[in-house]
Amino acid sequence: MDIFNESPTQQEKFRQAANKLLNHCFVLKKKEDTRNDYLFIVQHKEVFSRYFDLLGYRIELNETQGVAGLSNLHGTGRLRLKKIESILLLILRLLYVEKRKELSLTEEVILLSNEIQQKFSLLKLENRPLLDKTTLRDTLRLLRRYNLVQPLDRDVTLSDARILVYPSILFAVPNDNLNLVHAAIENKLEQYTTGGESADDEETDAD
């Protein structure tokens, strides 16, 4: 590949960006510590596509949202989420869409911890009426690892704690039509309400 005939500096940039994709799934233009990697991926998209095709991955690039990500071509490499983690991921996706409609394209989507709690309480889960602090803290830490969110305050369990949600959340729960996404997420959340599935520690697959 052409990149391996480049200077050691270019090779190192490729190695760094490729590893961030593999380790974190998403690389973002708006995130300070991945911005240069994102720009490098855009500039060398064909090289990255050929490289990851050999590994069984497809590189997804959305320049409007400033997101580069990976998807597995063989349906493997999935993250196993607990039911409660899946619920919170869906809630964050839903809140992101709702909040995005109120903002300009240049403004970031920032949620308050209390907004997540309120949305969760609306589900009226029989075995978990309230979202406990440990679950919220651990789930946000997990999603942060995959460049989906970034807590802006030290204690995310405080009601006014701020959580920056990145546009990568759109691709973690993908759908081309945002209105359909909104309805689909609402329907999926209803499965966990009283009389539906329980929000216990059973695991679910996520891309």
Coordinates of C-alpha atoms in Angstrom, one line a residue:
M1 CA 0.0 0.0 0.0
D2 CA 1.2 3.5 -0.8
I3 CA 1.2 4.5 2.9
F4 CA 4.0 2.0 3.6
N5 CA 6.2 3.8 1.0
E6 CA 5.7 7.1 2.8
S7 CA 8.0 8.7 5.4
P8 CA 8.1 7.2 8.9
T9 CA 6.1 10.2 10.1
Q10 CA 3.2 9.3 7.7
Q11 CA 3.4 5.7 8.7
E12 CA 3.2 6.6 12.3
K13 CA 0.1 8.8 11.6
F14 CA -1.5 5.9 9.8
R15 CA -0.7 3.5 12.7
Q16 CA -2.1 5.9 15.3
A17 CA -5.3 6.6 13.4
A18 CA -5.9 2.9 12.6
N19 CA -5.4 1.9 16.2
K20 CA -7.9 4.6 17.4
L21 CA -10.5 3.2 15.0
L22 CA -9.9 -0.3 16.2
N23 CA -9.8 0.6 19.9
H24 CA -12.5 3.2 20.0
C25 CA -14.6 2.5 16.9
F26 CA -15.2 6.2 16.2
V27 CA -12.8 9.0 15.4
L28 CA -14.3 12.5 15.6
K29 CA -13.5 15.8 13.9
K30 CA -14.8 17.8 16.8
K31 CA -12.9 15.9 19.5
E32 CA -9.6 17.5 20.2
D33 CA -7.6 14.3 20.7
T34 CA -8.9 12.7 17.5
R35 CA -9.3 15.7 15.2
N36 CA -5.9 15.2 13.5
D37 CA -6.6 11.5 13.1
Y38 CA -9.9 12.2 11.5
L39 CA -8.4 14.6 9.0
F40 CA -5.7 12.1 8.2
I41 CA -8.3 9.4 7.6
V42 CA -10.3 11.7 5.3
Q43 CA -7.1 12.5 3.3
H44 CA -6.2 8.8 2.9
K45 CA -9.7 7.3 2.8
E46 CA -8.8 4.8 0.1
V47 CA -5.8 3.5 1.9
F48 CA -7.7 3.0 5.1
S49 CA -10.6 1.3 3.2
R50 CA -8.2 -1.2 1.5
Y51 CA -6.4 -1.9 4.8
F52 CA -9.5 -2.5 6.9
D53 CA -11.1 -4.5 4.1
L54 CA -8.3 -7.0 4.6
L55 CA -9.3 -7.2 8.3
G56 CA -13.0 -7.7 7.5
Y57 CA -14.1 -4.2 8.4
R58 CA -15.7 -1.4 6.4
I59 CA -14.7 2.2 7.2
E60 CA -17.7 4.5 7.5
L61 CA -17.0 8.2 6.8
N62 CA -19.6 11.0 7.3
E63 CA -18.0 14.3 6.6
T64 CA -21.2 16.3 7.3
Q65 CA -21.1 15.0 10.9
G66 CA -17.4 14.7 11.1
V67 CA -17.4 11.1 12.1
A68 CA -15.2 8.2 10.9
G69 CA -16.1 4.7 12.2
L70 CA -15.7 1.0 11.6
S71 CA -18.3 -1.7 11.0
N72 CA -17.6 -5.4 10.8
L73 CA -18.4 -7.0 7.4
H74 CA -19.0 -10.4 9.0
G75 CA -21.3 -9.5 11.9
T76 CA -18.6 -10.2 14.5
G77 CA -16.7 -7.9 16.8
R78 CA -19.9 -6.8 18.5
L79 CA -19.9 -5.2 22.0
R80 CA -22.0 -7.1 24.5
L81 CA -24.1 -4.7 26.4
K82 CA -26.3 -5.3 29.4
K83 CA -29.9 -4.5 29.0
I84 CA -29.6 -1.5 31.2
E85 CA -26.7 -0.2 29.1
S86 CA -28.7 -0.7 26.0
I87 CA -31.6 1.3 27.5
L88 CA -29.2 4.2 28.3
L89 CA -27.7 4.1 24.9
L90 CA -31.1 4.4 23.3
I91 CA -32.1 7.2 25.7
L92 CA -29.0 9.1 24.8
R93 CA -29.7 8.6 21.1
L94 CA -33.3 9.8 21.6
L95 CA -32.3 12.9 23.6
Y96 CA -29.6 13.7 21.1
V97 CA -32.1 13.8 18.2
E98 CA -34.5 15.9 20.3
K99 CA -31.9 18.4 21.4
R100 CA -30.3 18.6 17.9
K101 CA -33.5 20.0 16.5
E102 CA -33.2 23.0 18.8
L103 CA -29.6 23.8 17.9
S104 CA -27.6 25.1 14.9
L105 CA -25.3 22.6 13.2
T106 CA -22.2 24.2 14.8
E107 CA -23.6 23.9 18.4
E108 CA -22.7 20.9 20.5
V109 CA -25.4 18.7 22.1
I110 CA -25.0 18.8 25.9
L111 CA -27.4 17.0 28.2
L112 CA -27.9 17.3 31.9
S113 CA -27.8 14.2 34.0
N114 CA -31.2 15.0 35.2
E115 CA -32.6 14.9 31.6
I116 CA -31.4 11.3 31.4
Q117 CA -32.9 10.5 34.7
Q118 CA -36.2 12.0 33.7
K119 CA -36.4 10.1 30.5
F120 CA -35.5 6.9 32.3
S121 CA -38.2 7.4 34.9
L122 CA -40.8 7.8 32.2
L123 CA -40.2 4.1 31.3
K124 CA -41.6 3.1 34.7
L125 CA -39.6 -0.1 34.8
E126 CA -41.1 -2.5 37.3
N127 CA -37.8 -3.8 38.7
R128 CA -35.8 -0.6 38.4
P129 CA -37.9 2.5 38.8
L130 CA -34.9 4.8 39.3
L131 CA -31.5 4.8 37.6
D132 CA -28.9 4.2 40.3
K133 CA -25.7 6.3 40.3
T134 CA -23.3 3.4 39.8
T135 CA -25.1 2.3 36.7
L136 CA -25.1 5.8 35.2
R137 CA -21.5 6.4 36.0
D138 CA -20.3 3.0 34.7
T139 CA -22.3 3.2 31.5
L140 CA -21.2 6.7 30.6
R141 CA -17.6 5.6 31.3
L142 CA -18.1 2.7 28.8
L143 CA -19.7 4.9 26.1
R144 CA -16.9 7.5 26.6
R145 CA -14.4 4.8 25.7
Y146 CA -16.1 4.5 22.3
N147 CA -16.2 8.3 21.7
L148 CA -19.9 8.5 22.1
V149 CA -20.1 10.8 25.0
Q150 CA -17.8 13.1 27.1
P151 CA -18.8 14.0 30.7
L152 CA -17.9 17.6 31.3
D153 CA -18.2 17.5 35.1
R154 CA -16.4 15.2 37.5
D155 CA -19.5 13.8 39.2
V156 CA -21.9 12.7 36.5
T157 CA -24.5 11.7 39.1
L158 CA -25.3 15.2 40.1
S159 CA -28.5 16.5 38.6
D160 CA -26.9 19.4 36.8
A161 CA -23.8 17.4 35.6
R162 CA -23.3 18.0 31.9
I163 CA -22.7 15.3 29.3
L164 CA -21.5 16.1 25.8
V165 CA -23.0 13.7 23.3
Y166 CA -21.1 13.3 20.1
P167 CA -22.7 12.8 16.6
S168 CA -21.2 9.3 16.6
I169 CA -24.3 8.3 18.7
L170 CA -26.2 8.5 15.4
F171 CA -24.0 5.8 13.9
A172 CA -23.9 3.6 17.0
V173 CA -27.7 3.4 16.6
P174 CA -27.9 3.9 12.8
N175 CA -30.8 4.8 10.6
D176 CA -31.0 7.1 7.6
N177 CA -34.3 8.6 8.5
L178 CA -34.2 10.4 11.9
N179 CA -38.0 10.4 12.2
L180 CA -38.0 6.6 11.8
V181 CA -35.2 6.4 14.3
H182 CA -37.1 8.4 16.8
A183 CA -40.1 6.1 16.5
A184 CA -38.0 2.9 16.5
I185 CA -36.2 3.9 19.7
E186 CA -39.5 4.8 21.4
N187 CA -40.9 1.4 20.4
K188 CA -37.8 -0.4 21.6
L189 CA -37.8 1.4 24.9
E190 CA -41.4 0.3 25.4
Q191 CA -40.3 -3.3 25.3
Y192 CA -38.6 -2.7 28.6
T193 CA -41.5 -1.1 30.4
T194 CA -43.8 -3.0 32.8
G195 CA -45.2 -6.0 31.1
G196 CA -42.3 -6.2 28.6
E197 CA -38.7 -7.2 28.9
S198 CA -36.9 -6.6 32.2
A199 CA -33.9 -4.4 32.5
D200 CA -31.8 -7.0 34.3
D201 CA -28.2 -8.0 33.5
E202 CA -29.0 -10.0 30.4
E203 CA -26.8 -9.0 27.6
T204 CA -27.7 -7.7 24.1
D205 CA -25.5 -7.3 21.0
A206 CA -24.5 -3.8 19.8
D207 CA -22.5 -3.0 16.7

